[in-house]
mmCIF file of C-alpha atoms in Angstrom:
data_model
loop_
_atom_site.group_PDB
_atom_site.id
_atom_site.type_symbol
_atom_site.label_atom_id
_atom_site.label_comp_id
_atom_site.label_asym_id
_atom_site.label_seq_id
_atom_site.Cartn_x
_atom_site.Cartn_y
_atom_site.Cartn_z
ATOM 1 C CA UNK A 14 -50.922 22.348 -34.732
ATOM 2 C CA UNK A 15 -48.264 20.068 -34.481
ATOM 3 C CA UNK A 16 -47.888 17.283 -37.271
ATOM 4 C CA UNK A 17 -45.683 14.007 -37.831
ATOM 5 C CA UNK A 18 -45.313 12.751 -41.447
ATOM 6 C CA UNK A 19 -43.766 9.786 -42.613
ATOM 7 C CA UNK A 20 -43.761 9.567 -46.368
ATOM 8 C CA UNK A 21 -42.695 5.943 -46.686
ATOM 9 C CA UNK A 22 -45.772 4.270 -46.727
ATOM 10 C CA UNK A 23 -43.808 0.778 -47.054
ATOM 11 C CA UNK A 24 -39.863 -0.350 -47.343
ATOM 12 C CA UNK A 25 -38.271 -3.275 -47.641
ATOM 13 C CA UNK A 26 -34.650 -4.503 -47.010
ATOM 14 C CA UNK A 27 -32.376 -7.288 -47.027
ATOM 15 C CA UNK A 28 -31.105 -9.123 -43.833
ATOM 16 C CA UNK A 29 -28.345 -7.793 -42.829
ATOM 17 C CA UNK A 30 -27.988 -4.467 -44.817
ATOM 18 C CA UNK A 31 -28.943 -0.951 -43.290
ATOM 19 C CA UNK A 32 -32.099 1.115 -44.220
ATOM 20 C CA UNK A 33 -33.537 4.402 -42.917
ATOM 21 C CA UNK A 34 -36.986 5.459 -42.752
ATOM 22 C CA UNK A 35 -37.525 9.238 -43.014
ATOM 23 C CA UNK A 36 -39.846 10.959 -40.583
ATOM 24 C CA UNK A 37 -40.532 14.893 -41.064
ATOM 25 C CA UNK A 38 -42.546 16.942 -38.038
ATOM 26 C CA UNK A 39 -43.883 20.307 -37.425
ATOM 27 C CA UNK A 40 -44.195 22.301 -34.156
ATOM 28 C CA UNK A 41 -44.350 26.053 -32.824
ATOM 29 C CA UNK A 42 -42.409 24.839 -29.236
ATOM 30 C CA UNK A 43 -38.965 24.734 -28.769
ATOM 31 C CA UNK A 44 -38.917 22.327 -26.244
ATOM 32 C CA UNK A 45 -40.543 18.963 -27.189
ATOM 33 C CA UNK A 46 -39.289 14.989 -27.604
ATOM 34 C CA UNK A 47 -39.507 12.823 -30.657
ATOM 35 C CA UNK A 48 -39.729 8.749 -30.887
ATOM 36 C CA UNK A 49 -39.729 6.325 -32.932
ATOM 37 C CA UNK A 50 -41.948 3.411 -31.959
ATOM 38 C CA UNK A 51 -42.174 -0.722 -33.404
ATOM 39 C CA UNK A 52 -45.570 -2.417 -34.076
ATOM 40 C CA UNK A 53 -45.313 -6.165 -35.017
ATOM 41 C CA UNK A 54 -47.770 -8.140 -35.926
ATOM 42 C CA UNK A 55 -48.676 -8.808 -31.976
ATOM 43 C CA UNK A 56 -50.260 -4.561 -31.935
ATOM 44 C CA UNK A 57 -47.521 -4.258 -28.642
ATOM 45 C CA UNK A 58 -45.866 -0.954 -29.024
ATOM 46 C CA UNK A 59 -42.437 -0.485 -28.754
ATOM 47 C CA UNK A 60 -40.082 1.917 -28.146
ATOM 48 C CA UNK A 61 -37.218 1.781 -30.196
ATOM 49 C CA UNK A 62 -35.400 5.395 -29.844
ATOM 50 C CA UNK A 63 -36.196 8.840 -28.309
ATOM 51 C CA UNK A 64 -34.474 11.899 -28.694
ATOM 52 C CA UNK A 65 -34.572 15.046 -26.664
ATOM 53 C CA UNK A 66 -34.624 18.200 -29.127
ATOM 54 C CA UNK A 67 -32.598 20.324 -27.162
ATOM 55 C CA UNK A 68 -30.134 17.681 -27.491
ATOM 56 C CA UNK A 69 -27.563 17.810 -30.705
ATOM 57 C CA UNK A 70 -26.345 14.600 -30.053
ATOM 58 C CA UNK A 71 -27.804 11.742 -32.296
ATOM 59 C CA UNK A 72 -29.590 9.189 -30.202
ATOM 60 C CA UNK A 73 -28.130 5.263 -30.501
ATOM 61 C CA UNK A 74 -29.526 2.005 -29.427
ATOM 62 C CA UNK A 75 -27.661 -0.771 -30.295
ATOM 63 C CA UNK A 76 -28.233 -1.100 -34.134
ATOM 64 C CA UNK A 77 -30.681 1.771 -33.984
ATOM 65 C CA UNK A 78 -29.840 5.599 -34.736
ATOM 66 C CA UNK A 79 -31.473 8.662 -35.599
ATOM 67 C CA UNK A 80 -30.604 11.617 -37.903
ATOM 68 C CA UNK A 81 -32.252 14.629 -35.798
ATOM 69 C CA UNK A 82 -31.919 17.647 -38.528
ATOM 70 C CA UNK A 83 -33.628 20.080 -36.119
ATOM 71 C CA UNK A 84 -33.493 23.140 -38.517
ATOM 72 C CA UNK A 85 -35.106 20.814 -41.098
ATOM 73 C CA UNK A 86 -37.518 19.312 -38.414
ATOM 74 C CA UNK A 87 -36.386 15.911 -40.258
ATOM 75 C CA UNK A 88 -35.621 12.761 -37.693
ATOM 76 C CA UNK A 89 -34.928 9.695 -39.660
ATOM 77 C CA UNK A 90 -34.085 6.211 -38.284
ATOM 78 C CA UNK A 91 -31.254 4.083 -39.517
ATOM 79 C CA UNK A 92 -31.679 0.094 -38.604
ATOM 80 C CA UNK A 93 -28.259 -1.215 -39.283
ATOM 81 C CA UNK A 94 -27.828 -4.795 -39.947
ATOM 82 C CA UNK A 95 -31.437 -5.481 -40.133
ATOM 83 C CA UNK A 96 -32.647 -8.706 -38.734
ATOM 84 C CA UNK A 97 -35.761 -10.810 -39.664
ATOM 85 C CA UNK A 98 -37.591 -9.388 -35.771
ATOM 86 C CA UNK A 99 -37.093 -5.671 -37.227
ATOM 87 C CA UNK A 100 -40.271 -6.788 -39.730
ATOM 88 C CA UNK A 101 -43.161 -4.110 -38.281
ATOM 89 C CA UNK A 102 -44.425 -0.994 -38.799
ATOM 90 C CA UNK A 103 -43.238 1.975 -37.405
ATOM 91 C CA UNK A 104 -44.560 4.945 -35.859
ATOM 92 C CA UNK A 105 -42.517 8.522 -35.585
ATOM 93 C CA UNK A 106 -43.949 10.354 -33.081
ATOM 94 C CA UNK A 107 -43.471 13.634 -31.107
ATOM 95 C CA UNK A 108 -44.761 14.505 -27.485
ATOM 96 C CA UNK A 109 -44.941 18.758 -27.728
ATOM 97 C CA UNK A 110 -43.221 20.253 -24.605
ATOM 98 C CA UNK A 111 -46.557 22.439 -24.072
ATOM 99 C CA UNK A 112 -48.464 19.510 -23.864
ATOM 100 C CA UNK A 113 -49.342 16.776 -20.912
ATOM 101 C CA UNK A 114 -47.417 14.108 -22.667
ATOM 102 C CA UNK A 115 -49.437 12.455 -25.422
ATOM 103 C CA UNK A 116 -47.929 11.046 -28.391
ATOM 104 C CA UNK A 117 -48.913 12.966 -31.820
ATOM 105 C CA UNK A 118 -48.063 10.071 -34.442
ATOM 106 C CA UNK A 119 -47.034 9.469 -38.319
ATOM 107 C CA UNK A 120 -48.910 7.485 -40.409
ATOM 108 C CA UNK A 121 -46.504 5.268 -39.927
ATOM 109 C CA UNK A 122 -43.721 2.732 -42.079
ATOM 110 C CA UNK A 123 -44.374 -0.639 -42.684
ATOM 111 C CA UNK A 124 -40.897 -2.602 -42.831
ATOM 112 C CA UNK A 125 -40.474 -5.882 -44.254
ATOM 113 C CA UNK A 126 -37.008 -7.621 -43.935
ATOM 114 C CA UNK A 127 -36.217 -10.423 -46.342
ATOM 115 C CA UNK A 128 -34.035 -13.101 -45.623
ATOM 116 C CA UNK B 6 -41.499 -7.081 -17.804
ATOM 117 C CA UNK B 7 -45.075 -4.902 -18.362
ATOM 118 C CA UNK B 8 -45.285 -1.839 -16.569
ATOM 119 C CA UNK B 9 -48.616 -1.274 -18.163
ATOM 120 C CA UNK B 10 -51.100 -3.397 -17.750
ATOM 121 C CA UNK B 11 -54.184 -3.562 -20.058
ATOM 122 C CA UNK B 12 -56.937 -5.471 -19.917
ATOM 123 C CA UNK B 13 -59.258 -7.740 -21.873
ATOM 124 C CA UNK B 14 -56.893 -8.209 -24.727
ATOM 125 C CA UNK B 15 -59.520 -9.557 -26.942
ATOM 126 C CA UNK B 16 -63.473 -8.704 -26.749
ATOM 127 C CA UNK B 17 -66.848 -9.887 -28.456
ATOM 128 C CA UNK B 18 -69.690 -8.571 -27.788
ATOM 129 C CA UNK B 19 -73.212 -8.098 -28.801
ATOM 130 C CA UNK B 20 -74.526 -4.441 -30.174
ATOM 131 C CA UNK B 21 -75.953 -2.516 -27.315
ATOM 132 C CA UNK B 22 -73.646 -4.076 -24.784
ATOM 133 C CA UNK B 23 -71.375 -1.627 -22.746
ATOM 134 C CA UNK B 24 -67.568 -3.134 -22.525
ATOM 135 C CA UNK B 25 -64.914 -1.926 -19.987
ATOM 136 C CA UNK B 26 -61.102 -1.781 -20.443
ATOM 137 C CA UNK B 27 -58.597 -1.445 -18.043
ATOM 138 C CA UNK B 28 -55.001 0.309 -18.050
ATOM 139 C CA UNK B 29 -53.129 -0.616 -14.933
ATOM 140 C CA UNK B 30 -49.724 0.969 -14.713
ATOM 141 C CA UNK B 31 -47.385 -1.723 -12.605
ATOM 142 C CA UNK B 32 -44.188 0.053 -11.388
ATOM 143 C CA UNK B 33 -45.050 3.585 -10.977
ATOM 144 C CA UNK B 34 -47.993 6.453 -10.461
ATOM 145 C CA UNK B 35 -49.876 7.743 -13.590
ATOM 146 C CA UNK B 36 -51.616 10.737 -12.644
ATOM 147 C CA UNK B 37 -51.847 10.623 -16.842
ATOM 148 C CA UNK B 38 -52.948 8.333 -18.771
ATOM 149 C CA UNK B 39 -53.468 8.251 -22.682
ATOM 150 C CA UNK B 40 -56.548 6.071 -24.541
ATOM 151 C CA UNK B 41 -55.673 6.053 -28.277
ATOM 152 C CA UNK B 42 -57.406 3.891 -31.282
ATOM 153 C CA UNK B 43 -56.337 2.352 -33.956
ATOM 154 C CA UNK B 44 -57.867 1.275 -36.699
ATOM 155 C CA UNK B 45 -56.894 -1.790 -39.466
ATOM 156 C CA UNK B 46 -53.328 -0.580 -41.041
ATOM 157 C CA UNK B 47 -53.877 2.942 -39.246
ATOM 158 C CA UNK B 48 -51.910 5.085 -36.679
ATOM 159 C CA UNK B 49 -53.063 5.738 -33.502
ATOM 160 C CA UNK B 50 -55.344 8.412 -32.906
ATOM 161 C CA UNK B 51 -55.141 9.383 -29.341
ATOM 162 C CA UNK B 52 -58.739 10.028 -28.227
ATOM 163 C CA UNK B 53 -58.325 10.923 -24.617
ATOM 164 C CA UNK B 54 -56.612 11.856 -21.907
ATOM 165 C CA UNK B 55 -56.907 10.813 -18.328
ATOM 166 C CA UNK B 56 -55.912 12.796 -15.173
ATOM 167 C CA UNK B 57 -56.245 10.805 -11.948
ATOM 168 C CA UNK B 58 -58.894 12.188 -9.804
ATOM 169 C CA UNK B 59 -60.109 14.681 -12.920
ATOM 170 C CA UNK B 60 -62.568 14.437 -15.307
ATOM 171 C CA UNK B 61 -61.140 13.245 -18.622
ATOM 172 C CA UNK B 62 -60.213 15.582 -21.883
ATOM 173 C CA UNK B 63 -61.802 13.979 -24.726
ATOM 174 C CA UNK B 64 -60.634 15.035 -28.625
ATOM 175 C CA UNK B 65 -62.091 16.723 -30.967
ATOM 176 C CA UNK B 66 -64.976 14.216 -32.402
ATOM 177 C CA UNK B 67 -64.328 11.715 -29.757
ATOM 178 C CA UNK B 68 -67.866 11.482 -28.115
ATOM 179 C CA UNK B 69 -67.602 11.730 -24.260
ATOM 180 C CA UNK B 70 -70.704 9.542 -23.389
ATOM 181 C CA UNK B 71 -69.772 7.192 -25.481
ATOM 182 C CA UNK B 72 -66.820 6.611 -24.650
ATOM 183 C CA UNK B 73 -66.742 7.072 -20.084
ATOM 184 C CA UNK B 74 -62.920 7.269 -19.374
ATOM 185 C CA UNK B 75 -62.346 7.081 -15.225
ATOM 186 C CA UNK B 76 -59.369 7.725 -13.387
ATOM 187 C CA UNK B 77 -60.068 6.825 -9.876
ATOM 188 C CA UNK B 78 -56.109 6.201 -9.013
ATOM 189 C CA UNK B 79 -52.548 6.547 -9.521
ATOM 190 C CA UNK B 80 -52.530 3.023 -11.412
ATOM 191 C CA UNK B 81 -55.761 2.477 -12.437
ATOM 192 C CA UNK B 82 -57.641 4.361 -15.889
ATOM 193 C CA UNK B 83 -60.932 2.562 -17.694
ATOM 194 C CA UNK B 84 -62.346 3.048 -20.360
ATOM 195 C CA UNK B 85 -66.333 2.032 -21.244
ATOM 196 C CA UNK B 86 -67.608 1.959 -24.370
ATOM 197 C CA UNK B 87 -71.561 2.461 -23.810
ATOM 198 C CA UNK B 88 -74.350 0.965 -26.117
ATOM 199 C CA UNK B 89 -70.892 -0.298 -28.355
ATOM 200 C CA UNK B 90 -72.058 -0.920 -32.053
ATOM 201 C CA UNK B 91 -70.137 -2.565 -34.877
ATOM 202 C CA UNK B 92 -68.441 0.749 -35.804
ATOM 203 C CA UNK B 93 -66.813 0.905 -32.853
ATOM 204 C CA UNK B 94 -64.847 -2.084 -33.637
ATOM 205 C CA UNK B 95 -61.388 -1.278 -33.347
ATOM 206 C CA UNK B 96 -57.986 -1.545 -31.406
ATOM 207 C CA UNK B 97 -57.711 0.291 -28.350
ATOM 208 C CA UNK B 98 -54.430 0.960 -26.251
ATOM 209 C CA UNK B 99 -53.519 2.906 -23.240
ATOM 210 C CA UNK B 100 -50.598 4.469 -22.522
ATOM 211 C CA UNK B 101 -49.282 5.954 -19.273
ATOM 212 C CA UNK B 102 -46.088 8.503 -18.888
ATOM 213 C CA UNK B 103 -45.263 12.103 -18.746
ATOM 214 C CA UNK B 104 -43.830 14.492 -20.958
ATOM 215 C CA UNK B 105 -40.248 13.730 -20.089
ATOM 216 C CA UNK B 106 -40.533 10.018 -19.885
ATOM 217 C CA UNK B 107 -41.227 7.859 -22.548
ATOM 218 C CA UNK B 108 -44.831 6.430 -22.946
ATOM 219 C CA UNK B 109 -45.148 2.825 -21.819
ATOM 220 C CA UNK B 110 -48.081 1.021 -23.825
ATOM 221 C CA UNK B 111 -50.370 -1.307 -22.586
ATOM 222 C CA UNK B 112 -50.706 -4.148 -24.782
ATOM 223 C CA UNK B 113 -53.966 -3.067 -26.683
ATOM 224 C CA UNK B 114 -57.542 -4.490 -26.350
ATOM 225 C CA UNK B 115 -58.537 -5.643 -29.682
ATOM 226 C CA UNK B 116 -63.068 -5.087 -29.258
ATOM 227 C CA UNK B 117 -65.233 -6.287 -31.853
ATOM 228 C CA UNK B 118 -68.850 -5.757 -31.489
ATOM 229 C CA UNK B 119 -71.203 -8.041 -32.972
#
């Protein structure tokens, strides 16, 4: 079965400074796709980052990046410069090649940025 | 702008009532669409999924005739929660995408049942 786990139940950072939340997954495919989704307060999900695993590359968006360790099965996010609007939790999630799409999700991150 | 459209946003309701929910996708065809639930400071569980013109594939524990998911088009997925009771109080959200394309979300349909 294929599992997400986040083990950072909460984080906090400063505005402005960087922080990474760690995400860890398991799965028996070789091809499959891994996310990282934003939750405010409003309950709208977001997608913040996806990255394709047969890809080496590091995904980037803007101030977001990922660390895919695929050997580890370890895909962190990095927020650089971290902005009050970052404040949400976030969801790591994987969508299993084998599968029709559906999103298997961490428990999720909640991320507090302090001005 | 949306490209999933989801529908109440917020319902109360009386135990025993049925309640509907809609997941429109806007700028393309869903033959697939996702029904997950969250509950308070939760992840979403996904408890369905919907294939247009199909019957639906329900999760393990997810009861099927409680919870009537249709999928009569390309855009259009509901979701009815028969005879709801407080329990089922929760946050539901749709989803619609494919394997290689990321999931767009509805924005969630927060039910509380009376």
């Amino acid at each position: 079965a294929q599992t997400v786990t986040q083990s950072q139940p909460e984080m906090s950072v400063q505005e402005a400074e960087t922080v990474t939340l760690s995400c860890t997954y398991d799965t028996s495919e070789s091809n499959y796709y891994l996310f990282w989704y934003k939750q405010p307060p409003s309950r709208q999900m977001i997608l913040v980052i996806r990255q394709e695993a047969y890809k080496q590359q590091n995904a980037t968006e803007n101030r977001f990046s990922v660390n895919f360790q695929k050997a580890a099965k370890s895909f962190s996010l990095k927020i650089s410069d971290s902005q009050l609007g970052d404040t949400a939790m976030y969801f790591c999630a994987l969508i299993d090649g084998g599968s029709q799409g559906n999103l298997i999700f961490g428990k999720g991150t909640k991320l507090s940025v302090k001005p | 702008g949306a490209v999933v459209s989801q529908h109440p946003s917020w319902v109360i309701c009386k135990s025993g009532t049925s309640v509907k929910i809609e997941c429109r996708s806007l700028d393309f065809q869903a033959t697939t669409m996702f029904w997950y639930r969250q509950f308070p400071k939760q992840s979403l569980m996904l408890m369905a999924t919907s294939n247009e013109g199909s019957k639906a594939t329900y999760e393990q524990g997810v009861e099927k005739d409680k919870f009537l998911i249709n999928h009569a088009s390309l855009t259009l997925s509901t979701l009815t929660v028969t005879s709801a009771h407080p329990e089922d109080s929760s946050f539901y959200i749709c989803s619609a995408g494919t394997r290689t394309q990321p999931q767009h979300f509805g924005d969630g349909t927060r039910l509380s049942i009376l």
